């Protein structure tokens, strides 16, 4: 029977730095048989269910009452009560009507927005496949606990934070959690650096991310609120709403007005009594003066104005959750934006091609006719696991979908090519070789295409394909071009081929991925949205400073920021690791001079927003990932 792991903060261990054997020992579990049912129950009782806790939604009643907590509204309510007591029912009724009108308008706007926002909540996996007592079974994801051995495959949502034991070509889409544009290739080897960002922990899979390719087995090392997703939820719950400039000014105005009215009424009361007027009469006079001096229509006028502004914003596809935010938009001095899916299309595209010593930026143009371009497009189409369906949609890994589309635009449709050059076999990709090879029937035998990391593909090439056939290869020039493309934020792949008289008897990397002829390089990127460049320019014209805060790599972030005009060549890009080494004071000093923050964690996004706010800036935040939520709430 397995023992429960120590109750010491188990989730605080640097799991990505530990070897598989040590992990099994720490978790007191046999990776082959998993936990027993009784041990699962004990651990669940000790650590709790694998659930993300959240505050219960506000009831409609409390949402309505919340409209009456503003200081000016409280003053008006007091004035209505006093008016009723001193025998001025019409004044009292008028004030009550205005207060209720203000409350109803605010409630209706917030109610609609809350219902719309509820539809945007991320779905979490409901079930998981686990190995328990030597048997594979499907259980509710909420019942997972520390040490459970979980099996995931393409299409699954990862049900808890896992340290991977076994992987088979595993790739996971972590965009919502880290901002990474493309699925991340995973492995099982332990890593040496303790303080790695989440996106660089390649032997881990995280709750709520999506497996896009392959399969894996891993041990649960964090559940519920202890998972990375849970930590973000915790930050979101801790983060308090910030008062808008209008709310601050109205509160300050209300306090000053109340003080001034009380002072004047006290002066009138004392002066009247001093002159010999009856004290009761002077008290009623002072109260009447106070009620008359209160601008009871002000809150209603402000609320109606903001509601009209919110209505105009809805027409521009912007949903206003809280009315004061309408005014805040006019006071914004900084806009902090996520990159993936917000500034970019969240859709990979082939940006550049390199072959025969030439770099071109448009696929399918006249300058990519003939060889080696013809065979390069053929390799992009055939050495590809993406497929098209009857509706014209391409399904598969985002990188392979981009290659499929680029080849099709150049009149090399995979579905057509497969009819004459069907796949005969393959050597799958793995994280050690960093390449894959497919074999296809050709006109005079068999042709293999190899695709992968440029340095790994080039290393296996003896020649390169020119216009008239193979020529001597200049590996340094090719790798230099690949490095330049990567420095511009592109994801670079190398492609090569080899002709065979017949299908190789043994399909192994040693026999089949050698003596290759280099075809070319393909550079891919998640391109910026077309409308963003104009939006950035407009913000700068209006005196608003745009800032990019992303979990993606610094080189990719810099490339996109330069294209959009968010930064210039001389501006600095700072990473999350560098940011973590700064003191709070140093961060507040530097934050106003940095335009791109890359590889940052969710809590660092909050700190950036708060540092700007401490400097007196009014900060807006935009993003579409789970990792953006805490900063969105704090901005």
Coordinates of C-alpha atoms in Angstrom, one line a residue:
X1 CA 0.0 0.0 0.0
X2 CA 1.4 3.4 -0.9
X3 CA 2.1 6.0 1.8
X4 CA 0.7 9.5 1.7
X5 CA 3.3 12.1 0.8
X6 CA 4.5 14.4 3.5
X7 CA 2.1 17.1 4.4
X8 CA 4.9 19.6 4.0
X9 CA 3.9 22.1 1.3
X10 CA 4.2 19.5 -1.5
X11 CA 3.1 21.9 -4.2
X12 CA 6.1 24.2 -3.5
X13 CA 8.6 21.6 -4.7
X14 CA 10.4 22.4 -8.0
X15 CA 9.0 19.4 -9.7
X16 CA 10.5 20.2 -13.1
X17 CA 14.0 19.8 -11.7
X18 CA 13.4 16.3 -10.2
X19 CA 14.0 13.0 -11.9
X20 CA 11.2 10.6 -12.4
X21 CA 12.4 8.2 -9.8
X22 CA 12.6 10.9 -7.1
X23 CA 9.1 12.2 -8.1
X24 CA 7.7 8.7 -7.6
X25 CA 9.4 8.5 -4.2
X26 CA 8.2 12.0 -3.1
X27 CA 4.6 11.2 -4.1
X28 CA 4.8 7.6 -2.7
X29 CA 3.4 6.1 -5.9
X30 CA 4.3 3.4 -8.3
X31 CA 4.0 4.9 -11.9
X32 CA 3.0 1.4 -13.2
X33 CA 0.1 0.7 -10.9
X34 CA -0.9 4.1 -9.5
X35 CA -2.6 4.8 -6.2
X36 CA -5.0 2.4 -4.5
X37 CA -8.6 3.5 -4.1
X38 CA -8.3 3.8 -0.3
X39 CA -5.1 5.9 -0.7
X40 CA -6.9 8.2 -3.1
X41 CA -9.6 8.8 -0.5
X42 CA -7.1 9.6 2.2
X43 CA -5.2 12.1 0.0
X44 CA -8.4 13.7 -1.1
X45 CA -9.4 14.2 2.5
X46 CA -6.0 15.7 3.2
X47 CA -5.6 18.0 0.2
X48 CA -9.2 18.6 -0.9
X49 CA -10.9 18.1 -4.3
X50 CA -9.4 19.1 -7.6
X51 CA -11.7 22.1 -8.0
X52 CA -11.2 25.8 -8.7
X53 CA -12.9 27.6 -5.9
X54 CA -14.7 30.8 -6.7
X55 CA -16.8 33.4 -4.9
X56 CA -20.5 32.7 -5.3
X57 CA -22.1 35.1 -7.8
X58 CA -23.8 38.1 -6.3
X59 CA -27.5 37.7 -5.9
X60 CA -29.7 40.1 -7.9
X61 CA -30.8 41.7 -4.5
X62 CA -27.2 42.5 -3.5
X63 CA -26.4 43.7 -7.1
X64 CA -29.3 46.1 -6.7
X65 CA -28.4 47.3 -3.2
X66 CA -24.8 47.9 -4.3
X67 CA -26.1 50.7 -6.5
X68 CA -26.9 52.7 -3.3
X69 CA -23.5 52.5 -1.5
X70 CA -22.1 55.7 -3.1
X71 CA -21.5 58.5 -0.6
X72 CA -23.7 61.0 -2.6
X73 CA -26.5 58.5 -2.7
X74 CA -26.3 57.9 1.0
X75 CA -26.5 61.7 1.6
X76 CA -29.6 61.8 -0.7
X77 CA -31.2 59.0 1.3
X78 CA -30.5 60.8 4.5
X79 CA -32.0 64.0 3.0
X80 CA -35.2 62.1 1.9
X81 CA -35.7 60.7 5.4
X82 CA -35.2 64.1 7.0
X83 CA -37.6 65.7 4.5
X84 CA -40.2 63.2 5.4
X85 CA -39.7 63.8 9.1
X86 CA -40.0 67.6 8.9
X87 CA -43.2 67.4 6.8
X88 CA -42.0 67.9 3.2
X89 CA -43.4 64.8 1.6
X90 CA -43.1 66.1 -2.0
X91 CA -39.3 66.8 -1.6
X92 CA -38.9 63.4 0.0
X93 CA -40.7 61.7 -2.8
X94 CA -38.7 63.6 -5.5
X95 CA -35.4 62.5 -3.9
X96 CA -36.5 58.9 -3.5
X97 CA -37.6 58.8 -7.2
X98 CA -34.2 60.2 -8.3
X99 CA -32.3 57.7 -6.1
X100 CA -34.4 54.8 -7.4
X101 CA -34.0 55.9 -11.0
X102 CA -30.2 56.0 -10.5
X103 CA -30.2 52.6 -8.9
X104 CA -32.4 50.9 -11.6
X105 CA -30.3 52.3 -14.5
X106 CA -27.0 51.1 -12.9
X107 CA -28.6 47.7 -11.9
X108 CA -29.9 47.0 -15.4
X109 CA -26.6 47.8 -17.1
X110 CA -24.6 45.7 -14.7
X111 CA -27.1 42.8 -14.8
X112 CA -26.8 42.6 -18.6
X113 CA -23.0 42.7 -18.5
X114 CA -22.7 40.1 -15.8
X115 CA -24.9 37.7 -17.8
X116 CA -22.8 38.3 -20.9
X117 CA -19.5 37.9 -19.0
X118 CA -20.7 34.6 -17.5
X119 CA -20.7 33.0 -20.9
X120 CA -17.0 33.8 -21.3
X121 CA -15.8 31.6 -18.4
X122 CA -13.4 28.9 -19.3
X123 CA -14.5 25.3 -19.3
X124 CA -12.6 22.9 -17.2
X125 CA -12.3 19.1 -17.9
X126 CA -15.0 17.0 -16.3
X127 CA -13.3 13.7 -16.4
X128 CA -9.8 12.2 -16.5
X129 CA -8.2 8.8 -17.4
X130 CA -6.1 7.5 -14.5
X131 CA -4.3 4.4 -13.5
X132 CA -5.4 3.2 -10.1
X133 CA -4.6 -0.2 -8.5
X134 CA -3.1 -1.3 -11.8
X135 CA -6.3 -0.6 -13.7
X136 CA -7.0 2.2 -16.2
X137 CA -10.3 3.9 -15.5
X138 CA -12.2 7.2 -16.2
X139 CA -13.0 9.3 -13.1
X140 CA -14.4 12.8 -12.5
X141 CA -11.6 15.3 -12.8
X142 CA -12.6 16.7 -9.4
X143 CA -11.6 13.4 -7.7
X144 CA -7.9 13.6 -8.8
X145 CA -5.3 13.9 -6.0
X146 CA -1.6 14.2 -5.5
X147 CA 0.2 11.2 -7.0
X148 CA -2.5 10.1 -9.3
X149 CA -1.1 8.7 -12.6
X150 CA -3.0 10.5 -15.4
X151 CA -3.1 9.6 -19.1
X152 CA -3.7 12.3 -21.7
X153 CA -3.9 12.3 -25.5
X154 CA -4.7 14.6 -28.4
X155 CA -7.9 16.6 -27.8
X156 CA -7.8 16.3 -24.0
X157 CA -7.9 19.2 -21.6
X158 CA -5.2 18.5 -19.0
X159 CA -7.2 17.9 -15.7
X160 CA -4.5 18.9 -13.2
X161 CA -0.9 20.0 -13.1
X162 CA 1.2 17.0 -14.2
X163 CA 4.9 16.1 -14.1
X164 CA 5.3 14.0 -17.2
X165 CA 6.8 10.4 -16.9
X166 CA 6.3 9.2 -20.5
X167 CA 5.6 11.2 -23.7
X168 CA 5.0 10.2 -27.3
X169 CA 5.3 13.3 -29.5
X170 CA 3.3 15.3 -27.0
X171 CA 2.4 18.9 -27.8
X172 CA 0.2 21.2 -25.7
X173 CA -1.5 24.4 -26.5
X174 CA -0.7 26.7 -23.5
X175 CA -1.7 30.0 -25.1
X176 CA -4.4 30.7 -22.5
X177 CA -2.0 30.2 -19.6
X178 CA 1.3 31.6 -21.0
X179 CA 0.5 33.5 -24.2
X180 CA 2.7 31.1 -26.3
X181 CA 1.5 31.3 -29.9
X182 CA 2.2 27.7 -30.9
X183 CA 1.8 24.3 -29.2
X184 CA 4.8 23.5 -27.0
X185 CA 6.7 20.2 -27.5
X186 CA 7.0 18.3 -24.2
X187 CA 9.6 15.8 -22.9
X188 CA 10.3 14.0 -19.7
X189 CA 13.9 15.0 -18.9
X190 CA 14.5 16.9 -15.7
X191 CA 15.5 20.6 -16.0
X192 CA 18.3 22.3 -14.0
X193 CA 17.0 25.9 -13.5
X194 CA 14.6 26.2 -10.5
X195 CA 13.0 29.6 -11.3
X196 CA 11.9 28.8 -14.9
X197 CA 8.8 30.5 -16.2
X198 CA 5.8 28.2 -16.6
X199 CA 6.1 28.3 -20.4
X200 CA 9.7 26.9 -20.2
X201 CA 8.9 23.9 -18.0
X202 CA 8.8 21.5 -20.9
X203 CA 8.4 18.4 -18.7
X204 CA 5.2 19.7 -17.2
X205 CA 1.6 19.8 -18.4
X206 CA -0.8 22.3 -16.7
X207 CA -4.5 22.1 -15.8
X208 CA -6.8 23.7 -18.4
X209 CA -4.3 23.5 -21.3
X210 CA -5.1 21.5 -24.4
X211 CA -3.2 18.5 -25.8
X212 CA -3.0 19.1 -29.5
X213 CA -0.8 16.1 -30.5
X214 CA 0.5 12.9 -29.1
X215 CA -0.1 11.3 -25.8
X216 CA 1.6 11.2 -22.3
X217 CA 1.5 9.8 -18.8
X218 CA 2.2 12.0 -15.8
X219 CA 1.8 12.2 -12.0
X220 CA -0.5 14.8 -10.5
X221 CA 1.7 17.3 -8.5
X222 CA -0.9 20.1 -8.0
X223 CA -4.7 20.2 -7.9
X224 CA -7.4 22.7 -7.5
X225 CA -6.3 26.1 -6.1
X226 CA -2.6 24.8 -5.9
X227 CA -2.4 24.4 -9.7
X228 CA -1.2 27.2 -11.9
X229 CA -4.7 27.8 -13.0
X230 CA -5.9 27.8 -9.4
X231 CA -3.2 30.4 -8.5
X232 CA -4.5 32.7 -11.2
X233 CA -8.1 32.2 -9.8
X234 CA -6.7 33.1 -6.3
X235 CA -5.1 36.2 -7.6
X236 CA -8.4 37.2 -9.3
X237 CA -10.3 36.7 -6.1
X238 CA -7.8 38.7 -4.0
X239 CA -7.6 41.6 -6.4
X240 CA -9.9 44.4 -5.3
X241 CA -11.7 46.6 -7.8
X242 CA -10.0 50.0 -8.3
X243 CA -12.1 53.2 -8.0
X244 CA -12.4 55.2 -11.2
X245 CA -11.3 58.8 -11.4
X246 CA -15.0 59.9 -11.6
X247 CA -15.9 57.8 -8.5
X248 CA -13.0 59.3 -6.6
X249 CA -14.0 62.8 -7.6
X250 CA -17.7 62.3 -6.8
X251 CA -16.8 60.8 -3.4
X252 CA -14.5 63.7 -2.6
X253 CA -17.1 66.2 -3.9
X254 CA -19.8 64.6 -1.8
X255 CA -17.7 64.7 1.4
X256 CA -16.8 68.4 0.9
X257 CA -20.3 69.3 0.0
X258 CA -21.7 67.6 3.0
X259 CA -19.2 69.3 5.3
X260 CA -19.9 72.7 3.7
X261 CA -23.7 72.3 4.0
X262 CA -23.4 71.1 7.7
X263 CA -21.1 74.1 8.4
X264 CA -23.6 76.6 6.8
X265 CA -26.6 75.0 8.5
X266 CA -24.8 75.1 11.9
X267 CA -23.9 78.7 11.3
X268 CA -27.6 79.6 10.5
X269 CA -28.9 77.7 13.5
X270 CA -26.4 79.3 15.9
X271 CA -27.0 82.8 14.4
X272 CA -30.8 82.4 14.7
X273 CA -30.7 81.2 18.3
X274 CA -28.3 84.0 19.1
X275 CA -30.9 86.5 17.7
X276 CA -33.6 85.1 19.9
X277 CA -35.4 82.8 17.4
X278 CA -37.0 79.6 18.8
X279 CA -34.4 76.7 18.7
X280 CA -37.0 74.3 17.2
X281 CA -37.8 76.7 14.4
X282 CA -34.1 77.3 13.6
X283 CA -33.4 73.6 13.6
X284 CA -36.2 73.0 11.0
X285 CA -34.9 76.0 9.0
X286 CA -31.4 74.6 9.0
X287 CA -32.6 71.1 8.0
X288 CA -34.7 72.6 5.2
X289 CA -31.7 74.6 4.0
X290 CA -29.6 71.4 4.0
X291 CA -32.1 69.5 2.0
X292 CA -32.5 72.3 -0.5
X293 CA -28.7 72.7 -0.9
X294 CA -28.2 69.0 -1.8
X295 CA -27.9 68.6 -5.6
X296 CA -30.2 65.6 -5.7
X297 CA -30.3 65.4 -9.5
X298 CA -26.5 65.1 -9.8
X299 CA -26.2 61.3 -9.3
X300 CA -29.1 60.7 -11.8
X301 CA -27.6 63.1 -14.4
X302 CA -24.2 61.4 -14.0
X303 CA -25.7 57.9 -14.3
X304 CA -27.9 58.7 -17.3
X305 CA -24.9 60.3 -19.0
X306 CA -22.7 57.2 -18.4
X307 CA -25.6 54.9 -19.5
X308 CA -25.8 56.8 -22.8
X309 CA -22.0 56.4 -23.2
X310 CA -22.3 52.7 -22.4
X311 CA -25.0 52.4 -25.1
X312 CA -22.8 54.0 -27.7
X313 CA -19.9 51.6 -26.7
X314 CA -22.2 48.6 -27.2
X315 CA -22.7 49.8 -30.7
X316 CA -18.9 49.6 -31.1
X317 CA -18.9 46.0 -29.8
X318 CA -17.6 47.0 -26.3
X319 CA -19.5 45.7 -23.3
X320 CA -19.4 48.0 -20.2
X321 CA -19.7 46.0 -17.0
X322 CA -19.7 49.0 -14.6
X323 CA -20.9 52.4 -15.7
X324 CA -18.1 54.5 -14.2
X325 CA -15.7 52.7 -16.5
X326 CA -17.1 54.7 -19.4
X327 CA -15.6 57.9 -17.9
X328 CA -12.4 56.1 -17.0
X329 CA -11.7 55.3 -20.7
X330 CA -11.4 59.1 -21.2
X331 CA -8.8 59.3 -18.5
X332 CA -6.6 56.4 -19.7
X333 CA -2.9 57.2 -20.1
X334 CA -1.5 53.6 -20.5
X335 CA -3.0 50.6 -22.3
X336 CA -1.4 47.3 -21.4
X337 CA -2.2 44.6 -23.9
X338 CA -1.6 40.9 -24.1
X339 CA -0.1 39.8 -27.5
X340 CA -1.5 36.4 -28.6
X341 CA -5.1 36.7 -29.8
X342 CA -5.3 40.4 -28.9
X343 CA -2.7 42.1 -30.9
X344 CA -2.2 39.1 -33.2
X345 CA -4.6 36.8 -35.0
X346 CA -3.8 33.7 -32.9
X347 CA -3.3 31.8 -36.2
X348 CA 0.1 30.8 -37.6
X349 CA 1.0 31.8 -41.1
X350 CA 4.1 31.2 -43.3
X351 CA 5.8 34.6 -43.5
X352 CA 9.1 33.9 -45.2
X353 CA 10.7 31.2 -47.4
X354 CA 14.4 30.6 -48.0
X355 CA 15.8 28.3 -50.7
X356 CA 18.8 28.3 -53.1
X357 CA 20.3 31.3 -51.3
X358 CA 17.2 33.5 -51.7
X359 CA 14.8 34.8 -49.0
X360 CA 11.3 35.6 -50.2
X361 CA 8.4 37.0 -48.2
X362 CA 5.4 36.0 -50.3
X363 CA 4.2 32.4 -51.0
X364 CA 3.0 31.4 -54.4
X365 CA 4.5 34.5 -56.2
X366 CA 6.3 34.3 -59.5
X367 CA 9.7 34.4 -57.8
X368 CA 9.0 31.0 -56.2
X369 CA 8.4 29.1 -59.5
X370 CA 10.5 26.1 -60.6
X371 CA 13.0 24.3 -58.4
X372 CA 13.8 24.2 -55.6
X373 CA 10.5 26.0 -54.8
X374 CA 8.3 23.3 -56.4
X375 CA 9.8 20.5 -54.3
X376 CA 9.8 22.7 -51.2
X377 CA 6.1 23.3 -51.5
X378 CA 5.6 19.6 -52.1
X379 CA 7.5 18.8 -48.9
X380 CA 5.4 21.3 -47.0
X381 CA 2.2 19.7 -48.2
X382 CA 3.1 16.0 -48.0
X383 CA 5.3 15.9 -44.8
X384 CA 2.2 17.2 -42.9
X385 CA -0.4 15.7 -40.7
X386 CA -3.0 18.4 -41.1
X387 CA -6.1 17.5 -43.1
X388 CA -8.9 19.4 -44.9
X389 CA -12.5 18.5 -44.4
X390 CA -15.6 18.8 -46.6
X391 CA -16.4 22.3 -45.3
X392 CA -13.0 23.6 -46.4
X393 CA -11.6 23.8 -42.9
X394 CA -8.1 22.6 -42.2
X395 CA -7.7 20.6 -39.0
X396 CA -4.4 19.9 -37.2
X397 CA -1.5 21.4 -35.3
X398 CA -1.4 25.2 -36.0
X399 CA 2.1 25.0 -37.5
X400 CA 1.2 22.2 -39.9
X401 CA -2.1 24.0 -40.8
X402 CA 0.0 27.0 -41.8
X403 CA 2.3 24.9 -44.0
X404 CA -0.7 23.2 -45.5
X405 CA -2.4 26.5 -46.4
X406 CA 0.9 28.0 -47.8
X407 CA 1.4 25.0 -50.0
X408 CA -2.2 25.2 -51.2
X409 CA -1.9 28.9 -52.0
X410 CA 1.1 27.9 -54.3
X411 CA -1.1 25.3 -56.1
X412 CA 0.3 22.4 -54.2
X413 CA -2.8 21.0 -52.5
X414 CA -2.1 18.1 -50.2
X415 CA -5.3 16.2 -51.1
X416 CA -4.3 16.3 -54.8
X417 CA -0.7 15.4 -54.2
X418 CA -1.6 12.5 -52.0
X419 CA -3.4 10.8 -54.9
X420 CA -0.1 10.5 -56.8
X421 CA 2.3 10.4 -53.9
X422 CA 0.6 8.6 -51.0
X423 CA 2.4 8.2 -47.7
X424 CA 4.1 4.8 -47.4
X425 CA 5.6 5.2 -43.9
X426 CA 7.1 7.7 -41.4
X427 CA 9.6 8.2 -38.7
X428 CA 7.7 10.3 -36.1
X429 CA 9.0 13.5 -34.5
X430 CA 10.7 13.3 -31.1
X431 CA 12.2 15.9 -28.9
X432 CA 15.7 14.4 -29.1
X433 CA 16.1 14.4 -32.9
X434 CA 13.8 17.4 -33.3
X435 CA 12.8 16.2 -36.8
X436 CA 10.3 13.9 -38.6
X437 CA 10.5 12.0 -41.9
X438 CA 7.7 10.8 -44.2
X439 CA 8.1 8.4 -47.2
X440 CA 6.0 8.8 -50.4
X441 CA 5.8 6.9 -53.6
X442 CA 7.4 8.9 -56.5
X443 CA 7.7 8.7 -60.3
X444 CA 10.9 6.7 -60.1
X445 CA 10.8 5.0 -56.7
X446 CA 10.3 6.5 -53.3
X447 CA 11.0 10.0 -52.0
X448 CA 11.4 10.9 -48.3
X449 CA 10.9 14.4 -46.8
X450 CA 12.5 15.4 -43.5
X451 CA 11.2 18.4 -41.5
X452 CA 12.4 19.9 -38.2
X453 CA 14.7 22.2 -36.4
X454 CA 17.0 23.9 -39.0
X455 CA 20.3 22.9 -37.3
X456 CA 19.2 19.2 -37.0
X457 CA 18.0 19.0 -40.6
X458 CA 21.0 20.8 -42.1
X459 CA 23.4 18.6 -40.1
X460 CA 22.1 15.6 -42.0
X461 CA 22.4 17.2 -45.5
X462 CA 25.3 16.7 -48.0
X463 CA 23.9 18.8 -50.8
X464 CA 21.4 21.6 -51.4
X465 CA 18.9 21.7 -54.3
X466 CA 19.4 24.4 -56.9
X467 CA 17.6 25.3 -60.1
X468 CA 19.4 22.6 -62.1
X469 CA 19.9 20.0 -59.4
X470 CA 21.9 19.3 -56.2
X471 CA 24.9 21.5 -55.5
X472 CA 27.5 21.6 -52.6
X473 CA 25.9 22.8 -49.4
X474 CA 27.0 25.9 -47.4
X475 CA 25.7 25.0 -44.0
X476 CA 27.0 28.2 -42.2
X477 CA 25.1 30.5 -44.6
X478 CA 21.9 28.5 -44.2
X479 CA 22.1 28.5 -40.4
X480 CA 23.0 32.2 -40.3
X481 CA 19.8 32.9 -42.3
X482 CA 17.8 30.7 -39.9
X483 CA 19.2 32.6 -36.9
X484 CA 18.3 35.9 -38.5
X485 CA 14.7 34.7 -39.2
X486 CA 14.4 33.5 -35.6
X487 CA 15.7 36.9 -34.3
X488 CA 12.8 38.5 -36.2
X489 CA 10.4 36.5 -34.2
X490 CA 9.7 33.7 -36.7
X491 CA 9.4 30.0 -35.9
X492 CA 11.8 28.4 -38.3
X493 CA 11.7 24.9 -39.8
X494 CA 14.2 23.3 -42.2
X495 CA 13.1 20.8 -44.9
X496 CA 15.2 18.3 -46.9
X497 CA 14.6 15.3 -49.2
X498 CA 16.1 12.1 -50.4
X499 CA 15.3 9.8 -53.3
X500 CA 15.3 6.0 -52.9
X501 CA 15.1 3.3 -55.5
X502 CA 12.6 1.4 -53.3
X503 CA 11.2 1.7 -49.8
X504 CA 13.9 1.2 -47.1
X505 CA 13.6 -2.2 -45.3
X506 CA 14.2 -0.6 -41.9
X507 CA 12.7 2.8 -41.1
X508 CA 15.1 4.3 -38.5
X509 CA 16.7 7.7 -38.1
X510 CA 20.2 6.2 -38.5
X511 CA 19.4 4.7 -41.9
X512 CA 16.9 7.1 -43.3
X513 CA 17.8 10.6 -42.1
X514 CA 21.2 10.9 -43.6
X515 CA 22.7 11.9 -47.0
X516 CA 19.8 14.4 -47.4
X517 CA 19.5 17.2 -49.9
X518 CA 18.5 20.5 -48.3
X519 CA 15.4 22.1 -49.7
X520 CA 14.8 25.3 -47.7
X521 CA 13.7 27.1 -44.6
X522 CA 10.2 28.1 -43.7
X523 CA 9.5 31.0 -41.3
X524 CA 6.2 31.1 -39.5
X525 CA 4.6 33.7 -37.2
X526 CA 1.3 34.6 -35.6
X527 CA 0.8 37.8 -37.6
X528 CA -0.6 41.1 -36.1
X529 CA -4.2 41.9 -36.7
X530 CA -4.6 44.3 -39.6
X531 CA -6.5 47.0 -37.5
X532 CA -4.0 47.1 -34.6
X533 CA -1.3 49.3 -36.3
X534 CA -3.8 52.1 -36.8
X535 CA -5.2 51.6 -33.3
X536 CA -1.6 51.9 -31.8
X537 CA -0.9 55.0 -33.9
X538 CA -4.3 56.6 -32.8
X539 CA -3.5 55.9 -29.1
X540 CA -0.1 57.6 -29.4
X541 CA -1.7 60.6 -31.1
X542 CA -4.2 60.8 -28.2
X543 CA -1.3 60.7 -25.6
X544 CA -1.9 57.1 -24.6
X545 CA 1.1 54.9 -24.2
X546 CA 0.6 51.3 -25.5
X547 CA 2.5 48.5 -23.7
X548 CA 2.8 44.8 -24.6
X549 CA 2.7 42.4 -21.7
X550 CA 2.9 38.8 -22.8
X551 CA 4.0 35.3 -21.7
X552 CA 5.6 34.6 -25.1
X553 CA 9.3 34.6 -26.0
X554 CA 11.2 38.0 -26.0
X555 CA 12.2 37.7 -29.6
X556 CA 8.7 37.1 -30.8
X557 CA 7.3 39.9 -28.6
X558 CA 9.9 42.3 -29.9
X559 CA 9.2 41.5 -33.5
X560 CA 5.5 42.0 -33.2
X561 CA 6.0 45.2 -31.1
X562 CA 8.3 46.7 -33.7
X563 CA 5.8 45.9 -36.5
X564 CA 3.0 47.6 -34.6
X565 CA 5.0 50.6 -33.6
X566 CA 4.6 49.8 -29.9
X567 CA 8.4 50.1 -29.6
X568 CA 11.4 51.3 -31.6
X569 CA 14.8 49.6 -32.2
X570 CA 16.4 51.3 -29.2
X571 CA 13.7 50.4 -26.7
X572 CA 14.2 47.7 -24.1
X573 CA 12.4 44.3 -23.8
X574 CA 12.4 42.9 -20.2
X575 CA 11.7 39.3 -19.3
X576 CA 9.8 37.9 -16.4
X577 CA 13.0 36.5 -14.9
X578 CA 14.7 39.9 -15.1
X579 CA 11.6 41.5 -13.6
X580 CA 11.6 39.1 -10.7
X581 CA 15.1 40.3 -9.7
X582 CA 14.1 44.0 -9.4
X583 CA 13.0 45.5 -6.1
X584 CA 9.6 47.2 -5.9
X585 CA 11.2 50.6 -6.1
X586 CA 13.4 49.7 -9.1
X587 CA 10.4 48.3 -10.9
X588 CA 8.4 51.5 -10.3
X589 CA 11.3 53.5 -11.7
X590 CA 11.9 51.4 -14.8
X591 CA 8.3 50.4 -15.7
X592 CA 7.5 53.8 -17.4
X593 CA 10.4 53.4 -19.8
X594 CA 9.7 49.8 -20.9
X595 CA 7.3 49.1 -23.8
X596 CA 7.5 45.3 -24.0
X597 CA 7.4 42.8 -21.1
X598 CA 7.9 39.2 -22.2
X599 CA 7.7 35.8 -20.5
X600 CA 5.9 37.3 -17.5
X601 CA 3.7 35.4 -15.0
X602 CA 0.1 36.5 -14.1
X603 CA 1.2 38.0 -10.8
X604 CA 3.9 40.0 -12.5
X605 CA 1.2 41.4 -14.9
X606 CA -0.6 42.7 -11.8
X607 CA 2.6 44.2 -10.4
X608 CA 3.3 46.1 -13.7
X609 CA -0.2 47.5 -13.7
X610 CA 0.1 48.6 -10.0
X611 CA 3.5 50.1 -10.5
X612 CA 2.1 52.3 -13.3
X613 CA -0.9 53.2 -11.1
X614 CA 1.6 54.2 -8.3
X615 CA 3.2 56.6 -10.7
X616 CA -0.2 58.3 -11.2
X617 CA -1.1 56.7 -14.5
X618 CA -4.6 55.6 -15.4
X619 CA -4.1 52.0 -16.8
X620 CA -6.4 50.0 -19.1
X621 CA -5.7 46.3 -19.6
X622 CA -6.8 44.1 -22.5
X623 CA -6.3 40.4 -23.1
X624 CA -8.0 37.1 -23.9
X625 CA -6.1 34.6 -21.8
X626 CA -6.8 33.2 -18.4
X627 CA -3.4 34.6 -17.4
X628 CA -4.6 38.1 -18.1
X629 CA -7.7 38.0 -15.8
X630 CA -6.1 39.2 -12.5
X631 CA -4.4 42.2 -14.3
X632 CA -7.6 42.9 -16.1
X633 CA -9.4 43.2 -12.8
X634 CA -6.7 45.3 -11.2
X635 CA -6.5 47.8 -14.1

